[in-house]
Amino acid sequence: MKLVLSANNLSKTYNARGTSHVAVAGISLNLHAGEILGLLGPNGAGKTTMAKMISGLVCPDQGTVEICGANPFRKPSTLRNVGVVLEGNRNLYWKLTPAENLEYFGVLRGLSAREARTRADHYLNRFGLSKKKKVLVEALSRGMQQKVAICAALLHEPTLLLLDEPTLGLDIESLEDVKTIIQNLAAENRAIVLTTHQLDVAQAVTTRTAIMKQGKIIAEENTSDLLKRFSGDSYVIEMVDPVAANLSSDLQNAGCMIENRRISFHGDNTSIWKILGKVDTLPIERFYKDKADLAGVFMKLTKG
Ligand code: ATP
């Protein structure tokens, strides 16, 4: 797959009111077409600074960025390959309609007005917003505004898309829509950097996860490998009713831990059958292998 982003040893220190603060301390990252990288981290970890250095909005003190093989700080036209949706509601003009916003941003990105209108119609249609194209942005729902902001970032067909908290404050339906949009855009061979605090969203859509803490990357791995690495090898059987005392001691003797209706067993996939045999006449609510989620992994890594 084509290498879209290569960040090498990026650093940024902010100096404000006589004090200096290291926001990013020597981060290197590579991102290929089709990948969705979740850039995660607690507040102040340096995610936005990192995203701004990649998108040419903040100049790094040290290190280099290459997008599709060129350095945007040396060759600004390289930024034509980048689309950005910033956090919050500063991406669009609220007193303009989606059609007007998209024509404006399209022309700003070097398209002719006609081309901008054609592409705007294409994306508004694709994201189910055609009927809203002449409604003022301020009168649209948060989910619709977010989708228009994504349209604006896509007008010039960027290869790299940076999305900062794109699903914040969305209802379930809009959230699912935006998740699908992100996955479809990656399937079209765009590389996507997603910064978010919504770890369930990151878990659902990212192919790779980078966790930042105090300006450094403390873990970077394929999301599925990271989850596998932190998943336990215990099984959980949730019974419909509390486990009776005599059964409980029998299960404990066999190596189980019992908490009311919950039986957990640390073992392999043959020894679990002996345990299941002991409860096979009783109603079971749920039976599953213990699996890590990104929220748990995040807590372990960032608090550790
Ligand atoms: P959040 O999750 O809260 O958005 P973040 O991981 O995106 O945080 P950044 O916004 O990159 O973190 O900030 C990293 C650090 O740099 C923070 O301590 C922040 O206060 C500081 N910082 C960010 N922008 C500036 C600025 N323009 N001037 C001074 N300090 C800044």
mmCIF file of N, CA and C in Angstrom, residues 44-142:
data_model
loop_
_atom_site.group_PDB
_atom_site.id
_atom_site.type_symbol
_atom_site.label_atom_id
_atom_site.label_comp_id
_atom_site.label_asym_id
_atom_site.label_seq_id
_atom_site.Cartn_x
_atom_site.Cartn_y
_atom_site.Cartn_z
ATOM 1 N N GLY A 44 -4.532 16.932 26.779
ATOM 2 C CA GLY A 44 -3.209 17.546 26.880
ATOM 3 C C GLY A 44 -2.068 16.638 26.449
ATOM 4 N N ALA A 45 -2.382 15.451 25.921
ATOM 5 C CA ALA A 45 -1.328 14.506 25.531
ATOM 6 C C ALA A 45 -0.540 14.991 24.314
ATOM 7 N N GLY A 46 -1.162 15.881 23.520
ATOM 8 C CA GLY A 46 -0.464 16.417 22.351
ATOM 9 C C GLY A 46 -1.058 15.976 21.016
ATOM 10 N N LYS A 47 -2.263 15.392 21.041
ATOM 11 C CA LYS A 47 -2.883 14.866 19.817
ATOM 12 C C LYS A 47 -3.180 15.978 18.806
ATOM 13 N N THR A 48 -3.804 17.059 19.307
ATOM 14 C CA THR A 48 -4.178 18.134 18.384
ATOM 15 C C THR A 48 -2.930 18.805 17.820
ATOM 16 N N THR A 49 -1.927 18.985 18.653
ATOM 17 C CA THR A 49 -0.673 19.588 18.168
ATOM 18 C C THR A 49 -0.082 18.703 17.074
ATOM 19 N N MET A 50 -0.125 17.400 17.309
ATOM 20 C CA MET A 50 0.397 16.438 16.328
ATOM 21 C C MET A 50 -0.389 16.567 15.015
ATOM 22 N N ALA A 51 -1.728 16.582 15.127
ATOM 23 C CA ALA A 51 -2.573 16.685 13.929
ATOM 24 C C ALA A 51 -2.311 18.016 13.218
ATOM 25 N N LYS A 52 -2.101 19.088 13.988
ATOM 26 C CA LYS A 52 -1.857 20.395 13.365
ATOM 27 C C LYS A 52 -0.494 20.441 12.673
ATOM 28 N N MET A 53 0.498 19.746 13.216
ATOM 29 C CA MET A 53 1.804 19.719 12.541
ATOM 30 C C MET A 53 1.700 18.927 11.238
ATOM 31 N N ILE A 54 0.919 17.847 11.278
ATOM 32 C CA ILE A 54 0.767 17.031 10.060
ATOM 33 C C ILE A 54 0.040 17.830 8.980
ATOM 34 N N SER A 55 -0.927 18.667 9.406
ATOM 35 C CA SER A 55 -1.736 19.370 8.403
ATOM 36 C C SER A 55 -1.185 20.752 8.074
ATOM 37 N N GLY A 56 0.013 21.068 8.550
ATOM 38 C CA GLY A 56 0.643 22.326 8.161
ATOM 39 C C GLY A 56 0.162 23.537 8.945
ATOM 40 N N LEU A 57 -0.653 23.341 9.987
ATOM 41 C CA LEU A 57 -1.179 24.475 10.747
ATOM 42 C C LEU A 57 -0.212 24.931 11.837
ATOM 43 N N VAL A 58 0.629 24.024 12.314
ATOM 44 C CA VAL A 58 1.634 24.368 13.326
ATOM 45 C C VAL A 58 2.975 23.872 12.818
ATOM 46 N N CYS A 59 3.967 24.757 12.878
ATOM 47 C CA CYS A 59 5.297 24.389 12.371
ATOM 48 C C CYS A 59 6.072 23.636 13.463
ATOM 49 N N PRO A 60 6.559 22.437 13.179
ATOM 50 C CA PRO A 60 7.312 21.713 14.224
ATOM 51 C C PRO A 60 8.637 22.417 14.536
ATOM 52 N N ASP A 61 9.106 22.295 15.783
ATOM 53 C CA ASP A 61 10.419 22.840 16.142
ATOM 54 C C ASP A 61 11.512 21.937 15.578
ATOM 55 N N GLN A 62 11.151 20.678 15.463
ATOM 56 C CA GLN A 62 12.136 19.666 15.059
ATOM 57 C C GLN A 62 11.411 18.567 14.302
ATOM 58 N N GLY A 63 12.120 17.880 13.437
ATOM 59 C CA GLY A 63 11.531 16.738 12.745
ATOM 60 C C GLY A 63 10.923 17.135 11.414
ATOM 61 N N THR A 64 10.491 16.136 10.663
ATOM 62 C CA THR A 64 9.939 16.397 9.332
ATOM 63 C C THR A 64 8.614 15.678 9.132
ATOM 64 N N VAL A 65 7.808 16.271 8.247
ATOM 65 C CA VAL A 65 6.550 15.637 7.824
ATOM 66 C C VAL A 65 6.648 15.440 6.321
ATOM 67 N N GLU A 66 6.268 14.275 5.851
ATOM 68 C CA GLU A 66 6.152 14.094 4.399
ATOM 69 C C GLU A 66 4.766 13.558 4.086
ATOM 70 N N ILE A 67 4.116 14.234 3.145
ATOM 71 C CA ILE A 67 2.803 13.759 2.718
ATOM 72 C C ILE A 67 2.908 13.416 1.243
ATOM 73 N N CYS A 68 2.602 12.173 0.919
ATOM 74 C CA CYS A 68 2.781 11.652 -0.438
ATOM 75 C C CYS A 68 4.180 11.998 -0.960
ATOM 76 N N GLY A 69 5.159 11.866 -0.089
ATOM 77 C CA GLY A 69 6.561 12.019 -0.506
ATOM 78 C C GLY A 69 7.117 13.435 -0.485
ATOM 79 N N ALA A 70 6.319 14.443 -0.115
ATOM 80 C CA ALA A 70 6.851 15.812 -0.122
ATOM 81 C C ALA A 70 6.598 16.495 1.218
ATOM 82 N N ASN A 71 7.473 17.438 1.554
ATOM 83 C CA ASN A 71 7.393 18.143 2.838
ATOM 84 C C ASN A 71 6.515 19.395 2.672
ATOM 85 N N PRO A 72 5.366 19.445 3.345
ATOM 86 C CA PRO A 72 4.448 20.579 3.156
ATOM 87 C C PRO A 72 5.026 21.916 3.624
ATOM 88 N N PHE A 73 6.017 21.874 4.531
ATOM 89 C CA PHE A 73 6.595 23.139 5.001
ATOM 90 C C PHE A 73 7.600 23.699 3.976
ATOM 91 N N ARG A 74 8.089 22.815 3.097
ATOM 92 C CA ARG A 74 8.981 23.292 2.025
ATOM 93 C C ARG A 74 8.178 23.511 0.745
ATOM 94 N N LYS A 75 7.144 22.661 0.550
ATOM 95 C CA LYS A 75 6.377 22.736 -0.688
ATOM 96 C C LYS A 75 4.890 22.779 -0.300
ATOM 97 N N PRO A 76 4.363 23.987 -0.056
ATOM 98 C CA PRO A 76 2.994 24.119 0.469
ATOM 99 C C PRO A 76 1.916 23.457 -0.399
ATOM 100 N N SER A 77 2.172 23.313 -1.707
ATOM 101 C CA SER A 77 1.153 22.688 -2.568
ATOM 102 C C SER A 77 0.890 21.236 -2.153
ATOM 103 N N THR A 78 1.807 20.651 -1.366
ATOM 104 C CA THR A 78 1.615 19.282 -0.860
ATOM 105 C C THR A 78 0.333 19.182 -0.027
ATOM 106 N N LEU A 79 -0.052 20.330 0.557
ATOM 107 C CA LEU A 79 -1.239 20.316 1.427
ATOM 108 C C LEU A 79 -2.526 20.088 0.638
ATOM 109 N N ARG A 80 -2.426 20.117 -0.719
ATOM 110 C CA ARG A 80 -3.600 19.751 -1.527
ATOM 111 C C ARG A 80 -4.000 18.298 -1.276
ATOM 112 N N ASN A 81 -3.046 17.516 -0.758
ATOM 113 C CA ASN A 81 -3.353 16.105 -0.486
ATOM 114 C C ASN A 81 -4.018 15.897 0.869
ATOM 115 N N VAL A 82 -4.237 17.002 1.598
ATOM 116 C CA VAL A 82 -4.737 16.863 2.977
ATOM 117 C C VAL A 82 -6.110 17.510 3.133
ATOM 118 N N GLY A 83 -7.004 16.818 3.826
ATOM 119 C CA GLY A 83 -8.302 17.391 4.203
ATOM 120 C C GLY A 83 -8.400 17.351 5.719
ATOM 121 N N VAL A 84 -8.908 18.445 6.315
ATOM 122 C CA VAL A 84 -8.930 18.516 7.786
ATOM 123 C C VAL A 84 -10.329 18.870 8.276
ATOM 124 N N VAL A 85 -10.788 18.138 9.277
ATOM 125 C CA VAL A 85 -11.998 18.554 10.001
ATOM 126 C C VAL A 85 -11.567 18.781 11.441
ATOM 127 N N LEU A 86 -11.601 20.051 11.860
ATOM 128 C CA LEU A 86 -11.176 20.374 13.219
ATOM 129 C C LEU A 86 -12.289 20.067 14.208
ATOM 130 N N GLU A 87 -11.898 19.963 15.459
ATOM 131 C CA GLU A 87 -12.886 19.709 16.507
ATOM 132 C C GLU A 87 -13.829 20.908 16.625
ATOM 133 N N GLY A 88 -15.087 20.630 16.937
ATOM 134 C CA GLY A 88 -16.027 21.717 17.234
ATOM 135 C C GLY A 88 -16.712 22.243 15.998
ATOM 136 N N ASN A 89 -17.184 23.506 16.100
ATOM 137 C CA ASN A 89 -18.043 24.008 15.021
ATOM 138 C C ASN A 89 -17.411 25.166 14.251
ATOM 139 N N ARG A 90 -16.054 25.110 14.142
ATOM 140 C CA ARG A 90 -15.392 26.210 13.432
ATOM 141 C C ARG A 90 -15.070 25.848 11.992
ATOM 142 N N ASN A 91 -15.604 24.744 11.514
ATOM 143 C CA ASN A 91 -15.243 24.303 10.173
ATOM 144 C C ASN A 91 -16.085 24.953 9.077
ATOM 145 N N LEU A 92 -17.237 25.502 9.460
ATOM 146 C CA LEU A 92 -18.173 26.021 8.450
ATOM 147 C C LEU A 92 -18.635 27.417 8.838
ATOM 148 N N TYR A 93 -19.144 28.163 7.851
ATOM 149 C CA TYR A 93 -19.777 29.459 8.146
ATOM 150 C C TYR A 93 -21.253 29.216 8.439
ATOM 151 N N TRP A 94 -21.653 29.577 9.627
ATOM 152 C CA TRP A 94 -23.016 29.250 10.076
ATOM 153 C C TRP A 94 -24.095 30.045 9.375
ATOM 154 N N LYS A 95 -23.731 31.230 8.866
ATOM 155 C CA LYS A 95 -24.753 32.062 8.211
ATOM 156 C C LYS A 95 -24.821 31.771 6.709
ATOM 157 N N LEU A 96 -24.083 30.744 6.274
ATOM 158 C CA LEU A 96 -24.181 30.305 4.878
ATOM 159 C C LEU A 96 -24.821 28.918 4.829
ATOM 160 N N THR A 97 -25.323 28.558 3.662
ATOM 161 C CA THR A 97 -25.912 27.217 3.496
ATOM 162 C C THR A 97 -24.778 26.218 3.214
ATOM 163 N N PRO A 98 -25.066 24.901 3.278
ATOM 164 C CA PRO A 98 -24.040 23.920 2.884
ATOM 165 C C PRO A 98 -23.546 24.159 1.462
ATOM 166 N N ALA A 99 -24.483 24.470 0.531
ATOM 167 C CA ALA A 99 -24.067 24.684 -0.868
ATOM 168 C C ALA A 99 -23.106 25.857 -0.948
ATOM 169 N N GLU A 100 -23.425 26.953 -0.242
ATOM 170 C CA GLU A 100 -22.547 28.141 -0.288
ATOM 171 C C GLU A 100 -21.199 27.855 0.377
ATOM 172 N N ASN A 101 -21.251 27.179 1.543
ATOM 173 C CA ASN A 101 -20.003 26.822 2.224
ATOM 174 C C ASN A 101 -19.108 25.998 1.311
ATOM 175 N N LEU A 102 -19.697 24.985 0.677
ATOM 176 C CA LEU A 102 -18.886 24.058 -0.110
ATOM 177 C C LEU A 102 -18.327 24.735 -1.360
ATOM 178 N N GLU A 103 -19.117 25.636 -1.957
ATOM 179 C CA GLU A 103 -18.593 26.371 -3.119
ATOM 180 C C GLU A 103 -17.416 27.239 -2.664
ATOM 181 N N TYR A 104 -17.594 27.896 -1.530
ATOM 182 C CA TYR A 104 -16.537 28.784 -1.008
ATOM 183 C C TYR A 104 -15.253 27.988 -0.729
ATOM 184 N N PHE A 105 -15.400 26.872 0.023
ATOM 185 C CA PHE A 105 -14.195 26.103 0.381
ATOM 186 C C PHE A 105 -13.579 25.416 -0.842
ATOM 187 N N GLY A 106 -14.425 25.029 -1.790
ATOM 188 C CA GLY A 106 -13.923 24.400 -3.020
ATOM 189 C C GLY A 106 -13.052 25.378 -3.801
ATOM 190 N N VAL A 107 -13.538 26.620 -3.947
ATOM 191 C CA VAL A 107 -12.790 27.640 -4.688
ATOM 192 C C VAL A 107 -11.492 27.976 -3.940
ATOM 193 N N LEU A 108 -11.609 28.035 -2.611
ATOM 194 C CA LEU A 108 -10.419 28.298 -1.785
ATOM 195 C C LEU A 108 -9.349 27.222 -1.999
ATOM 196 N N ARG A 109 -9.800 26.006 -2.289
ATOM 197 C CA ARG A 109 -8.870 24.892 -2.508
ATOM 198 C C ARG A 109 -8.433 24.777 -3.960
ATOM 199 N N GLY A 110 -8.826 25.777 -4.772
ATOM 200 C CA GLY A 110 -8.310 25.822 -6.144
ATOM 201 C C GLY A 110 -9.247 25.257 -7.201
ATOM 202 N N LEU A 111 -10.480 24.905 -6.831
ATOM 203 C CA LEU A 111 -11.420 24.412 -7.843
ATOM 204 C C LEU A 111 -12.109 25.606 -8.515
ATOM 205 N N SER A 112 -12.621 25.404 -9.736
ATOM 206 C CA SER A 112 -13.466 26.444 -10.319
ATOM 207 C C SER A 112 -14.813 26.394 -9.588
ATOM 208 N N ALA A 113 -15.565 27.494 -9.645
ATOM 209 C CA ALA A 113 -16.855 27.526 -8.933
ATOM 210 C C ALA A 113 -17.761 26.405 -9.436
ATOM 211 N N ARG A 114 -17.716 26.163 -10.745
ATOM 212 C CA ARG A 114 -18.589 25.124 -11.320
ATOM 213 C C ARG A 114 -18.188 23.738 -10.796
ATOM 214 N N GLU A 115 -16.878 23.488 -10.824
ATOM 215 C CA GLU A 115 -16.364 22.201 -10.324
ATOM 216 C C GLU A 115 -16.737 22.014 -8.841
ATOM 217 N N ALA A 116 -16.579 23.108 -8.072
ATOM 218 C CA ALA A 116 -16.888 23.044 -6.633
ATOM 219 C C ALA A 116 -18.365 22.694 -6.436
ATOM 220 N N ARG A 117 -19.237 23.301 -7.249
ATOM 221 C CA ARG A 117 -20.687 23.015 -7.110
ATOM 222 C C ARG A 117 -20.989 21.564 -7.474
ATOM 223 N N THR A 118 -20.329 21.076 -8.535
ATOM 224 C CA THR A 118 -20.572 19.687 -8.964
ATOM 225 C C THR A 118 -20.138 18.716 -7.863
ATOM 226 N N ARG A 119 -18.948 18.968 -7.307
ATOM 227 C CA ARG A 119 -18.451 18.049 -6.257
ATOM 228 C C ARG A 119 -19.291 18.190 -4.982
ATOM 229 N N ALA A 120 -19.724 19.416 -4.697
ATOM 230 C CA ALA A 120 -20.560 19.628 -3.512
ATOM 231 C C ALA A 120 -21.844 18.813 -3.657
ATOM 232 N N ASP A 121 -22.462 18.885 -4.849
ATOM 233 C CA ASP A 121 -23.694 18.111 -5.071
ATOM 234 C C ASP A 121 -23.432 16.625 -4.895
ATOM 235 N N HIS A 122 -22.278 16.174 -5.401
ATOM 236 C CA HIS A 122 -21.929 14.753 -5.298
ATOM 237 C C HIS A 122 -21.854 14.321 -3.831
ATOM 238 N N TYR A 123 -21.089 15.071 -3.031
ATOM 239 C CA TYR A 123 -20.903 14.652 -1.633
ATOM 240 C C TYR A 123 -22.166 14.861 -0.797
ATOM 241 N N LEU A 124 -22.895 15.954 -1.065
ATOM 242 C CA LEU A 124 -24.125 16.167 -0.289
ATOM 243 C C LEU A 124 -25.104 15.026 -0.570
ATOM 244 N N ASN A 125 -25.156 14.614 -1.822
ATOM 245 C CA ASN A 125 -26.025 13.509 -2.207
ATOM 246 C C ASN A 125 -25.558 12.217 -1.543
ATOM 247 N N ARG A 126 -24.253 11.984 -1.584
ATOM 248 C CA ARG A 126 -23.685 10.753 -1.009
ATOM 249 C C ARG A 126 -23.938 10.662 0.492
ATOM 250 N N PHE A 127 -23.923 11.786 1.183
ATOM 251 C CA PHE A 127 -24.130 11.778 2.630
ATOM 252 C C PHE A 127 -25.582 12.071 3.012
ATOM 253 N N GLY A 128 -26.480 11.993 2.038
ATOM 254 C CA GLY A 128 -27.921 12.143 2.321
ATOM 255 C C GLY A 128 -28.325 13.545 2.728
ATOM 256 N N LEU A 129 -27.634 14.558 2.189
ATOM 257 C CA LEU A 129 -27.906 15.937 2.625
ATOM 258 C C LEU A 129 -28.441 16.827 1.496
ATOM 259 N N SER A 130 -28.797 16.217 0.351
ATOM 260 C CA SER A 130 -29.213 17.038 -0.798
ATOM 261 C C SER A 130 -30.354 17.985 -0.444
ATOM 262 N N LYS A 131 -31.290 17.473 0.364
ATOM 263 C CA LYS A 131 -32.463 18.305 0.677
ATOM 264 C C LYS A 131 -32.112 19.479 1.586
ATOM 265 N N LYS A 132 -30.952 19.419 2.208
ATOM 266 C CA LYS A 132 -30.572 20.474 3.162
ATOM 267 C C LYS A 132 -29.587 21.466 2.561
ATOM 268 N N LYS A 133 -29.327 21.332 1.259
ATOM 269 C CA LYS A 133 -28.211 22.128 0.725
ATOM 270 C C LYS A 133 -28.469 23.627 0.768
ATOM 271 N N LYS A 134 -29.765 24.020 0.831
ATOM 272 C CA LYS A 134 -30.060 25.468 0.855
ATOM 273 C C LYS A 134 -30.560 25.950 2.209
ATOM 274 N N VAL A 135 -30.331 25.133 3.244
ATOM 275 C CA VAL A 135 -30.732 25.532 4.605
ATOM 276 C C VAL A 135 -29.489 26.104 5.299
ATOM 277 N N LEU A 136 -29.659 27.190 6.060
ATOM 278 C CA LEU A 136 -28.484 27.752 6.750
ATOM 279 C C LEU A 136 -27.851 26.701 7.658
ATOM 280 N N VAL A 137 -26.540 26.657 7.706
ATOM 281 C CA VAL A 137 -25.831 25.663 8.528
ATOM 282 C C VAL A 137 -26.276 25.747 9.990
ATOM 283 N N GLU A 138 -26.543 26.976 10.467
ATOM 284 C CA GLU A 138 -26.936 27.122 11.879
ATOM 285 C C GLU A 138 -28.252 26.408 12.189
ATOM 286 N N ALA A 139 -29.043 26.129 11.140
ATOM 287 C CA ALA A 139 -30.333 25.471 11.371
ATOM 288 C C ALA A 139 -30.249 23.954 11.178
ATOM 289 N N LEU A 140 -29.067 23.446 10.907
ATOM 290 C CA LEU A 140 -28.917 21.988 10.732
ATOM 291 C C LEU A 140 -28.607 21.327 12.076
ATOM 292 N N SER A 141 -28.892 20.025 12.151
ATOM 293 C CA SER A 141 -28.538 19.296 13.380
ATOM 294 C C SER A 141 -27.008 19.157 13.445
ATOM 295 N N ARG A 142 -26.513 18.817 14.635
ATOM 296 C CA ARG A 142 -25.064 18.675 14.824
ATOM 297 C C ARG A 142 -24.483 17.602 13.890
#
